[in-house]
Structures are given as structure tokens and as C-alpha cells.
mmCIF file with all atom_site columns, C-alpha atoms in Angstrom:
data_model
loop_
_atom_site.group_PDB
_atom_site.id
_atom_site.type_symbol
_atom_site.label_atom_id
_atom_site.label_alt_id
_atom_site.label_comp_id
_atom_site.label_asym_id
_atom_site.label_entity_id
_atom_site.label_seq_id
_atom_site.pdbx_PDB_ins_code
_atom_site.Cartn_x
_atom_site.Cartn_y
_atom_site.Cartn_z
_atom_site.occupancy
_atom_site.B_iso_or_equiv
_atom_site.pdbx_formal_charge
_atom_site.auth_seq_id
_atom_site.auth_comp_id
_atom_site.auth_asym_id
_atom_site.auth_atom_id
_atom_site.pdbx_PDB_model_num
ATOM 1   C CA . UNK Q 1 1   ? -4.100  -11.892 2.358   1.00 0.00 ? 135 UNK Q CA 1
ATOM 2   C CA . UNK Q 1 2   ? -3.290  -15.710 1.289   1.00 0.00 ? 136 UNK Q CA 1
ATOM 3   C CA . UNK Q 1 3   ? -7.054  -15.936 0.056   1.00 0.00 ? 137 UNK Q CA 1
ATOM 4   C CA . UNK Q 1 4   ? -6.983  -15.093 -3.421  1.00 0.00 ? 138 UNK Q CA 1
ATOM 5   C CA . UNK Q 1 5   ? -10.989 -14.572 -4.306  1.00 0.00 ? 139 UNK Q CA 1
ATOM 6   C CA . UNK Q 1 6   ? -12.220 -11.337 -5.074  1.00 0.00 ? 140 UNK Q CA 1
ATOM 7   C CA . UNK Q 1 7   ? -13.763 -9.589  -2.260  1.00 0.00 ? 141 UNK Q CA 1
ATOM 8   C CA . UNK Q 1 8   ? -16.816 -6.713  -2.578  1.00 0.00 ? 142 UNK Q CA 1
ATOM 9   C CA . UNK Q 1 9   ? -16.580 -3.691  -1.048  1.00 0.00 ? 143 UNK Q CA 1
ATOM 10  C CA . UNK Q 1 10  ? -17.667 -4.399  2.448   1.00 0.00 ? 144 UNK Q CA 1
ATOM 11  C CA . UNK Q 1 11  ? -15.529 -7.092  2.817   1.00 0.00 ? 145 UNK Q CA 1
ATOM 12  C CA . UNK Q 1 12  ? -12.412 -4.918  2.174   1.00 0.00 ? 146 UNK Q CA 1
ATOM 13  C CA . UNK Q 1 13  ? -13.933 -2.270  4.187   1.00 0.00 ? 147 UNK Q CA 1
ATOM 14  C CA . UNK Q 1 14  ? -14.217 -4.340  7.167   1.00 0.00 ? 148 UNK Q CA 1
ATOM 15  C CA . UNK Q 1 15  ? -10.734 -6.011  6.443   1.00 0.00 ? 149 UNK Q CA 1
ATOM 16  C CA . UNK Q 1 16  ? -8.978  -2.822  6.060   1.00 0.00 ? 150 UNK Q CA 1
ATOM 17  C CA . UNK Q 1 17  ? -10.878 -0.626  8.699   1.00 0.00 ? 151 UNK Q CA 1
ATOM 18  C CA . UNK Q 1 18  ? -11.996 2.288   5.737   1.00 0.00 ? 152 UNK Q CA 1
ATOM 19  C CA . UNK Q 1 19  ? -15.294 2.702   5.033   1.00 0.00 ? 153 UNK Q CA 1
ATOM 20  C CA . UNK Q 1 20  ? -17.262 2.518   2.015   1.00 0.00 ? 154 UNK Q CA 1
ATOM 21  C CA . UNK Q 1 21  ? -17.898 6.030   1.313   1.00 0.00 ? 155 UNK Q CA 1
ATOM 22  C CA . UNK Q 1 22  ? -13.817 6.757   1.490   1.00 0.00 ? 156 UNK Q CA 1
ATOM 23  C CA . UNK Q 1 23  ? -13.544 3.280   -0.826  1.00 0.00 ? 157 UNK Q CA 1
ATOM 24  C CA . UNK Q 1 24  ? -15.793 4.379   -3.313  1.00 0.00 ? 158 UNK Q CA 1
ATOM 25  C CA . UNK Q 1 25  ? -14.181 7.945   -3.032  1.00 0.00 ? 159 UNK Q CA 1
ATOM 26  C CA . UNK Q 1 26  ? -10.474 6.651   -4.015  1.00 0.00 ? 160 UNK Q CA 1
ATOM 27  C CA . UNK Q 1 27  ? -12.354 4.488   -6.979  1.00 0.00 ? 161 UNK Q CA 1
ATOM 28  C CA . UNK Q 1 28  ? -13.919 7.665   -8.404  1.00 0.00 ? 162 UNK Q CA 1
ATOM 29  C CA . UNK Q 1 29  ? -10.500 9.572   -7.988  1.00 0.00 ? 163 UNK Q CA 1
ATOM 30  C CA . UNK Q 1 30  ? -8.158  7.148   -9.535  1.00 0.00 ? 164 UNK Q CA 1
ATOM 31  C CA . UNK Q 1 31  ? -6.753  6.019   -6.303  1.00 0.00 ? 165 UNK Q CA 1
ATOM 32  C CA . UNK Q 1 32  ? -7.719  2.772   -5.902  1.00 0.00 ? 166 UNK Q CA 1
ATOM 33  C CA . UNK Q 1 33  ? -9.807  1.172   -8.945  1.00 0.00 ? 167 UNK Q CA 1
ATOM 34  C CA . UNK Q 1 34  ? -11.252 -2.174  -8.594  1.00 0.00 ? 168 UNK Q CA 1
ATOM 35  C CA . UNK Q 1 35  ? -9.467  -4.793  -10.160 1.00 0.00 ? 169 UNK Q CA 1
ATOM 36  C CA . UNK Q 1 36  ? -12.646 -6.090  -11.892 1.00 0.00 ? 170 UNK Q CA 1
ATOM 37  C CA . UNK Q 1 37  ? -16.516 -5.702  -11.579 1.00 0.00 ? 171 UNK Q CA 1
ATOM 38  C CA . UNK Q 1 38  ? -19.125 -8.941  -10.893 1.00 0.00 ? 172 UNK Q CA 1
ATOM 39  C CA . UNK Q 1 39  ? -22.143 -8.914  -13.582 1.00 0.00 ? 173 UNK Q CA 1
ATOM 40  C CA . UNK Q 1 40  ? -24.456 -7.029  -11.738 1.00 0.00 ? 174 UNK Q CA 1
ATOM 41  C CA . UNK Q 1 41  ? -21.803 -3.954  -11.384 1.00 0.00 ? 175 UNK Q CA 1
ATOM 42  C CA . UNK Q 1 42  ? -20.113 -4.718  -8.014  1.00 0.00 ? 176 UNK Q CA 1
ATOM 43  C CA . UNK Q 1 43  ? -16.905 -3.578  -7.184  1.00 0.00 ? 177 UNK Q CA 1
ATOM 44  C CA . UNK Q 1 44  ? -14.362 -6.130  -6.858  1.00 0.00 ? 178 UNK Q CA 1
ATOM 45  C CA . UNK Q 1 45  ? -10.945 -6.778  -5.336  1.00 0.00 ? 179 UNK Q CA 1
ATOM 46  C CA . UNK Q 1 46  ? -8.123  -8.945  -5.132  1.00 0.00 ? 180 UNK Q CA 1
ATOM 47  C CA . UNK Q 1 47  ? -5.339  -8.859  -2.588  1.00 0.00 ? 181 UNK Q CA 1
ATOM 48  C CA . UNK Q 1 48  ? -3.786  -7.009  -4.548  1.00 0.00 ? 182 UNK Q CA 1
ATOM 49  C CA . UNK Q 1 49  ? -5.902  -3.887  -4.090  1.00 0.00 ? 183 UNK Q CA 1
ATOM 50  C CA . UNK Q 1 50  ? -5.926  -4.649  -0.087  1.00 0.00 ? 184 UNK Q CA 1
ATOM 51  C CA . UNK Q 1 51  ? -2.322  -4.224  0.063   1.00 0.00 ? 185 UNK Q CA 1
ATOM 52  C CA . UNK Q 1 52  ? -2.391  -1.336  -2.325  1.00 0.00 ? 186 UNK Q CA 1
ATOM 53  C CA . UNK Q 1 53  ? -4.983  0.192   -0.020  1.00 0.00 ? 187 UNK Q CA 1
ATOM 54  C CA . UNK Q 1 54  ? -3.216  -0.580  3.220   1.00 0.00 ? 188 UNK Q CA 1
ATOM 55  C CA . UNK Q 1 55  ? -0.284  1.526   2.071   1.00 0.00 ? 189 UNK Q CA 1
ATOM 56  C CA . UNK Q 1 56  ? -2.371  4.504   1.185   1.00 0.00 ? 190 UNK Q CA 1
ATOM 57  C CA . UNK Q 1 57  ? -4.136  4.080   5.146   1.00 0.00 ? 191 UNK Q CA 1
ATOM 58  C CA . UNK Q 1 58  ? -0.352  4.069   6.286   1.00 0.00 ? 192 UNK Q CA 1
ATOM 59  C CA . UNK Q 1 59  ? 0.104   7.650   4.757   1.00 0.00 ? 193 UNK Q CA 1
ATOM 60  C CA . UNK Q 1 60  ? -2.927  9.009   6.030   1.00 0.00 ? 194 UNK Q CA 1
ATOM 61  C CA . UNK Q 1 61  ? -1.654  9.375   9.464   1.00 0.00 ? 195 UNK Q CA 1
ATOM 62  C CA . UNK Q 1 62  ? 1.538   11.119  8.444   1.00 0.00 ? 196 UNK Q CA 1
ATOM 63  C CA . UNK Q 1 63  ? -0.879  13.624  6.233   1.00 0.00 ? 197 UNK Q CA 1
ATOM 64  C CA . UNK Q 1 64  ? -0.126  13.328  2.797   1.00 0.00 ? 198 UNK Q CA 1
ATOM 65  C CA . UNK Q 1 65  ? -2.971  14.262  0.559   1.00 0.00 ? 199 UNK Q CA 1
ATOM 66  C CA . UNK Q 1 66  ? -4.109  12.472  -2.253  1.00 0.00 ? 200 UNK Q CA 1
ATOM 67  C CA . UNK Q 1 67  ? -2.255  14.045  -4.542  1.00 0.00 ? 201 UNK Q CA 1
ATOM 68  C CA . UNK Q 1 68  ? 0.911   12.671  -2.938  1.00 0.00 ? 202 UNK Q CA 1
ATOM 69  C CA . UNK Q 1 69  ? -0.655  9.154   -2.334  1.00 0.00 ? 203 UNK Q CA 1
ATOM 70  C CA . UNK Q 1 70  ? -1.770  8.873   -6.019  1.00 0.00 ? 204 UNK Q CA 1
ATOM 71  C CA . UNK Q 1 71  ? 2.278   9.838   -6.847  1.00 0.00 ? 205 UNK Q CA 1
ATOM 72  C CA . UNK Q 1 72  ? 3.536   7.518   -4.525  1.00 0.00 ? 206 UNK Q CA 1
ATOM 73  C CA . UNK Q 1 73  ? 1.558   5.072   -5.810  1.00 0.00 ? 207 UNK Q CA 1
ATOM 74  C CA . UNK Q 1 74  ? 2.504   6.245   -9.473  1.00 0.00 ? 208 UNK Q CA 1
ATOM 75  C CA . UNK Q 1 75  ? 5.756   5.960   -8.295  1.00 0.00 ? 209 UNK Q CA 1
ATOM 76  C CA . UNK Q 1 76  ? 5.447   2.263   -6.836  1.00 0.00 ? 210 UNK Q CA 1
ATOM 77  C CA . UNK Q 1 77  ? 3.738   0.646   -10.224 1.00 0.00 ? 211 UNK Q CA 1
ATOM 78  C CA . UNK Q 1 78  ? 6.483   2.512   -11.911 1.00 0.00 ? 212 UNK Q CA 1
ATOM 79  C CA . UNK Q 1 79  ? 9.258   0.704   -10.452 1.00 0.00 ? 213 UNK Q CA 1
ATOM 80  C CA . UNK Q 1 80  ? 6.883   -2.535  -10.430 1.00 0.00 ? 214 UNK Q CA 1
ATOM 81  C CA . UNK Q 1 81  ? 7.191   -2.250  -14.244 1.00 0.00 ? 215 UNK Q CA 1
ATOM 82  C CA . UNK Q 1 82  ? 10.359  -1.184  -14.403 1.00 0.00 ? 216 UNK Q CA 1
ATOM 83  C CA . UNK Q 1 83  ? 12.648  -2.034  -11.302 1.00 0.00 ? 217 UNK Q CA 1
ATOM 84  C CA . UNK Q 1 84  ? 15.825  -0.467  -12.893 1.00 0.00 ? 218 UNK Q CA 1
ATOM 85  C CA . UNK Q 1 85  ? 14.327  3.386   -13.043 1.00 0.00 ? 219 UNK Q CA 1
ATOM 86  C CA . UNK Q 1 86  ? 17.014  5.325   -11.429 1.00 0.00 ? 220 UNK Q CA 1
ATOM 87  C CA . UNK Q 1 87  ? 15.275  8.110   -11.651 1.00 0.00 ? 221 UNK Q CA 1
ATOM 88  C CA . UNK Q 1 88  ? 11.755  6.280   -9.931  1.00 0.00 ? 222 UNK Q CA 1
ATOM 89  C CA . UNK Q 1 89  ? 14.092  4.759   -7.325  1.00 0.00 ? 223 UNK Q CA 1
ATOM 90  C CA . UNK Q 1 90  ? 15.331  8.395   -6.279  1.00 0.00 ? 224 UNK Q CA 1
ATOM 91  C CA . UNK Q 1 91  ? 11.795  9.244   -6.431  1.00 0.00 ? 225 UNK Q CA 1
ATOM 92  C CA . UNK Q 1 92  ? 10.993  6.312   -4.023  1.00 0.00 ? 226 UNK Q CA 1
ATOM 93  C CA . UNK Q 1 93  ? 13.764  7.140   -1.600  1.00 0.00 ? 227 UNK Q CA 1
ATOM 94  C CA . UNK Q 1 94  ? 13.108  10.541  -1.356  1.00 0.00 ? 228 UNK Q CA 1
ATOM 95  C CA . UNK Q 1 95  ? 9.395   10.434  -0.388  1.00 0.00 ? 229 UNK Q CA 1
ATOM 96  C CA . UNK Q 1 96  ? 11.045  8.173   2.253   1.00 0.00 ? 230 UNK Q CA 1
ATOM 97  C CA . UNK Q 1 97  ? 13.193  10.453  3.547   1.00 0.00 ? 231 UNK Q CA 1
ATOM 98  C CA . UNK Q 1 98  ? 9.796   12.444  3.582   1.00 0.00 ? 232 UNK Q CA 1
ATOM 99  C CA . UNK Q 1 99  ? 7.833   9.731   5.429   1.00 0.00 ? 233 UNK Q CA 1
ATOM 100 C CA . UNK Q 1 100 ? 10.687  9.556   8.092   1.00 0.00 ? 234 UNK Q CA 1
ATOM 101 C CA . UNK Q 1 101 ? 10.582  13.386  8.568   1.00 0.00 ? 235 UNK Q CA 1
ATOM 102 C CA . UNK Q 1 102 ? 6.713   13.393  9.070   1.00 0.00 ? 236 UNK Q CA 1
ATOM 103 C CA . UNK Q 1 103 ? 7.014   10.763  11.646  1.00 0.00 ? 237 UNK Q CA 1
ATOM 104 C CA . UNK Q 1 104 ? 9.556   12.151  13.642  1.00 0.00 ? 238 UNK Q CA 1
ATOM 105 C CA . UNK Q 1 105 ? 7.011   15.162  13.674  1.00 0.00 ? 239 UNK Q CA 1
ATOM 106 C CA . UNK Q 1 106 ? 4.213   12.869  14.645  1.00 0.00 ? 240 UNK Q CA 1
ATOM 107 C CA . UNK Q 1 107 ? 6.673   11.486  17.192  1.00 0.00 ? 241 UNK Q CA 1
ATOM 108 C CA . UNK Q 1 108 ? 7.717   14.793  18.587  1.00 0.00 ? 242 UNK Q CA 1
ATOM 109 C CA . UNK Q 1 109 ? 3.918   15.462  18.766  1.00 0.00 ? 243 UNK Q CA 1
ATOM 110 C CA . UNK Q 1 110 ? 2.754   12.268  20.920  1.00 0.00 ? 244 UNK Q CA 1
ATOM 111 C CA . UNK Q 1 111 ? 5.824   13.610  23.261  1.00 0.00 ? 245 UNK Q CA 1
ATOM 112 C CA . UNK Q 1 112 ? 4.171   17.027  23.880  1.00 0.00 ? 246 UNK Q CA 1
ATOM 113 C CA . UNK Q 1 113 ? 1.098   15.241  24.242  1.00 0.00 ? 247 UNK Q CA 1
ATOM 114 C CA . UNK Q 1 114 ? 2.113   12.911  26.736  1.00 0.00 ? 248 UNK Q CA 1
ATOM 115 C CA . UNK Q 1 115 ? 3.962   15.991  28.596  1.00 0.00 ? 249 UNK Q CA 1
ATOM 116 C CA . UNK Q 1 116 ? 0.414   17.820  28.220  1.00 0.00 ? 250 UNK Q CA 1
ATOM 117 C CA . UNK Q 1 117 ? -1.753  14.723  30.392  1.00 0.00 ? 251 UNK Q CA 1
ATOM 118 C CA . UNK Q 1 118 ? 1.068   14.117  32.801  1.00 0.00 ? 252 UNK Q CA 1
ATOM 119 C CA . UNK Q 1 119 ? 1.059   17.875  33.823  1.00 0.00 ? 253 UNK Q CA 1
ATOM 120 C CA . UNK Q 1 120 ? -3.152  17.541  34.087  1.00 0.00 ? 254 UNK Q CA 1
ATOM 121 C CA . UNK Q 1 121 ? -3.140  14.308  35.663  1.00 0.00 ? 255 UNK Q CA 1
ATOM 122 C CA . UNK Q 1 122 ? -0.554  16.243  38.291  1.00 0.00 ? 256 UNK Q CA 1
ATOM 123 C CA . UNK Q 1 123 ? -3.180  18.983  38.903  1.00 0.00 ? 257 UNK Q CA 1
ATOM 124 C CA . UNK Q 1 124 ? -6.145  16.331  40.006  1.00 0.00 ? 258 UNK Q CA 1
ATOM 125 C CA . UNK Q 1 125 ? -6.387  16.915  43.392  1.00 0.00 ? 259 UNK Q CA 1
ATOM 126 C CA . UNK Q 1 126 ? -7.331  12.898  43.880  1.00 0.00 ? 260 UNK Q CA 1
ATOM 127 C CA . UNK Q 1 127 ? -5.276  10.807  41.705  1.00 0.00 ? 261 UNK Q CA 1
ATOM 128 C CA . UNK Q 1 128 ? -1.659  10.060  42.727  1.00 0.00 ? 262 UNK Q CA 1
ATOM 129 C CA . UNK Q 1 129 ? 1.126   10.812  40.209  1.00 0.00 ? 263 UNK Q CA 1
ATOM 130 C CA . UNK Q 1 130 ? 1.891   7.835   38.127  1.00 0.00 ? 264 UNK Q CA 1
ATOM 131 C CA . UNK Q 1 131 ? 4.460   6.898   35.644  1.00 0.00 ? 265 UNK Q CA 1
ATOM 132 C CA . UNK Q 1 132 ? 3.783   7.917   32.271  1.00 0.00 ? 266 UNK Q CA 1
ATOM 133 C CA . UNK Q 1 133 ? 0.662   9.358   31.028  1.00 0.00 ? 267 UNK Q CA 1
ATOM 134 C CA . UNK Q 1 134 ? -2.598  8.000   31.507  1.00 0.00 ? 268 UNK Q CA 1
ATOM 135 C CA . UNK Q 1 135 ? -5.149  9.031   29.445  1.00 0.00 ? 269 UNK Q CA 1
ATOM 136 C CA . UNK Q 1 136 ? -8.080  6.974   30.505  1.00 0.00 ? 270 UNK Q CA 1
ATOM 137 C CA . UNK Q 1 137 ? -8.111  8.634   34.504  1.00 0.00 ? 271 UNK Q CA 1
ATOM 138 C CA . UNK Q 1 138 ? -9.350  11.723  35.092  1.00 0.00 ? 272 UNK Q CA 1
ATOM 139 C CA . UNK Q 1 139 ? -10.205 14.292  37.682  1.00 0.00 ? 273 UNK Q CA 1
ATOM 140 C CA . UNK Q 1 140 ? -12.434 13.016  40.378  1.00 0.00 ? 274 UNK Q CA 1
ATOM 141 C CA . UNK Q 1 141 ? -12.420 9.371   39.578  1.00 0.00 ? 275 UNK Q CA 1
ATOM 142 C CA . UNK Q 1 142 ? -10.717 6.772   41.708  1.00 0.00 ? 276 UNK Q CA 1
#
């Protein structure tokens, strides 16, 4: 993110893995506004807004809704403005605390997953049990 131009929308698509559509939906929710608009109406962003946008992808996994993204994010200028908010810091740390939770859920998830191909992949009557899960054989292949 050391390049400093604005980029359109496609480029910070592409450079961020979102698409478009899910750009231009955060823009017409408050999520994530453009920093600025070219003449002819483009959307435009700075680095900014990519690093702003990369923490909202982070939460998406861990299923917060927008709601909670746009007060995280609420929460996050806040203390950019004023780093001394007790109140905003205790704020911060306790959707951390929440973030921590929902990945040890995640975590505890992938587990049981794993557990769930390991006890298939025993079951196929021609592959020979492996370590760990594999989740690219299957039945029938060699």
C-alpha cells in the first residue's frame, strides 16, 4: 500500500479480492465511502480506504454483520481522533475479546471438519489412511 495514487474501483477490487457489487454496496451503506470522486463521477480511493476495507474482509469470516463492522469502524476513527477515549478503548478491547471468541469457534469448527474428512477418507475402500485430512482425494481415485 506504499503507492499513494487514488485507485478506481476495479483496481481495489482486484487488490483486495471483493467485488464491485459488494464495493459499491458498503459505499451506499456508509461502510466504506470513497475518499474522493474523479470529474466524470468515479469512485476513488486512497490507501487509506484499502486498509479500512481489508479490516472489514477480516470480520467477514468471523460473521459480524454490518452493523457491527460499521461500529467497529465507528469505534476505530473514534480513537483515531481521540486516542485517550477510555471509554472507546474499552469499546475496542471488548469487541476483541469478541473477535477472539468467534475464532476459537471458527477454530473448533475446522477441527470437527477435519475429524469429519478423516473419518470419510477412512471409509474409501481404495485410498490408504493418511495423516491429517485431505480434502482434495476422494473415493475411487488413486
Amino acid at each position: 500500500m506504499s503507492d499513494a495514487r487514488p485507485m478506481q474501483i476495479g483496481e481495489l477490487a482486484e487488490r483486495t479480492g471483493l467485488s464491485i457489487r459488494t464495493l459499491r454496496h458498503y459505499d451506499e451503506i456508509g461502510l466504506l465511502v470513497p475518499s474522493a470522486r474523479s470529474d466524470g463521477g468515479f469512485r476513488l480511493y486512497t490507501p487509506d480506504d484499502e486498509s479500512r476495507l481489508l479490516l472489514i474482509r477480516r470480520m467477514k469470516p468471523l460473521g459480524y454483520s454490518l452493523e457491527q463492522m460499521g461500529e467497529l469502524l465507528s469505534v476505530v476513527d473514534g480513537l483515531a481522533d481521540r486516542p485517550d477515549d477510555a471509554a472507546l478503548g474499552e469499546r475496542l478491547e471488548a469487541i476483541r475479546t469478541e473477535a477472539m471468541e468467534r475464532r476459537e469457534t471458527l477454530r473448533r469448527q475446522l477441527d470437527a471438519a477435519d475429524e469429519f474428512v478423516a473419518q470419510l477418507a477412512a471409509r474409501c475402500p481404495t485410498t490408504r489412511p493418511r495423516r491429517g485430512p485431505s480434502p482434495t482425494r476422494s473415493c475411487g481415485r488413486a
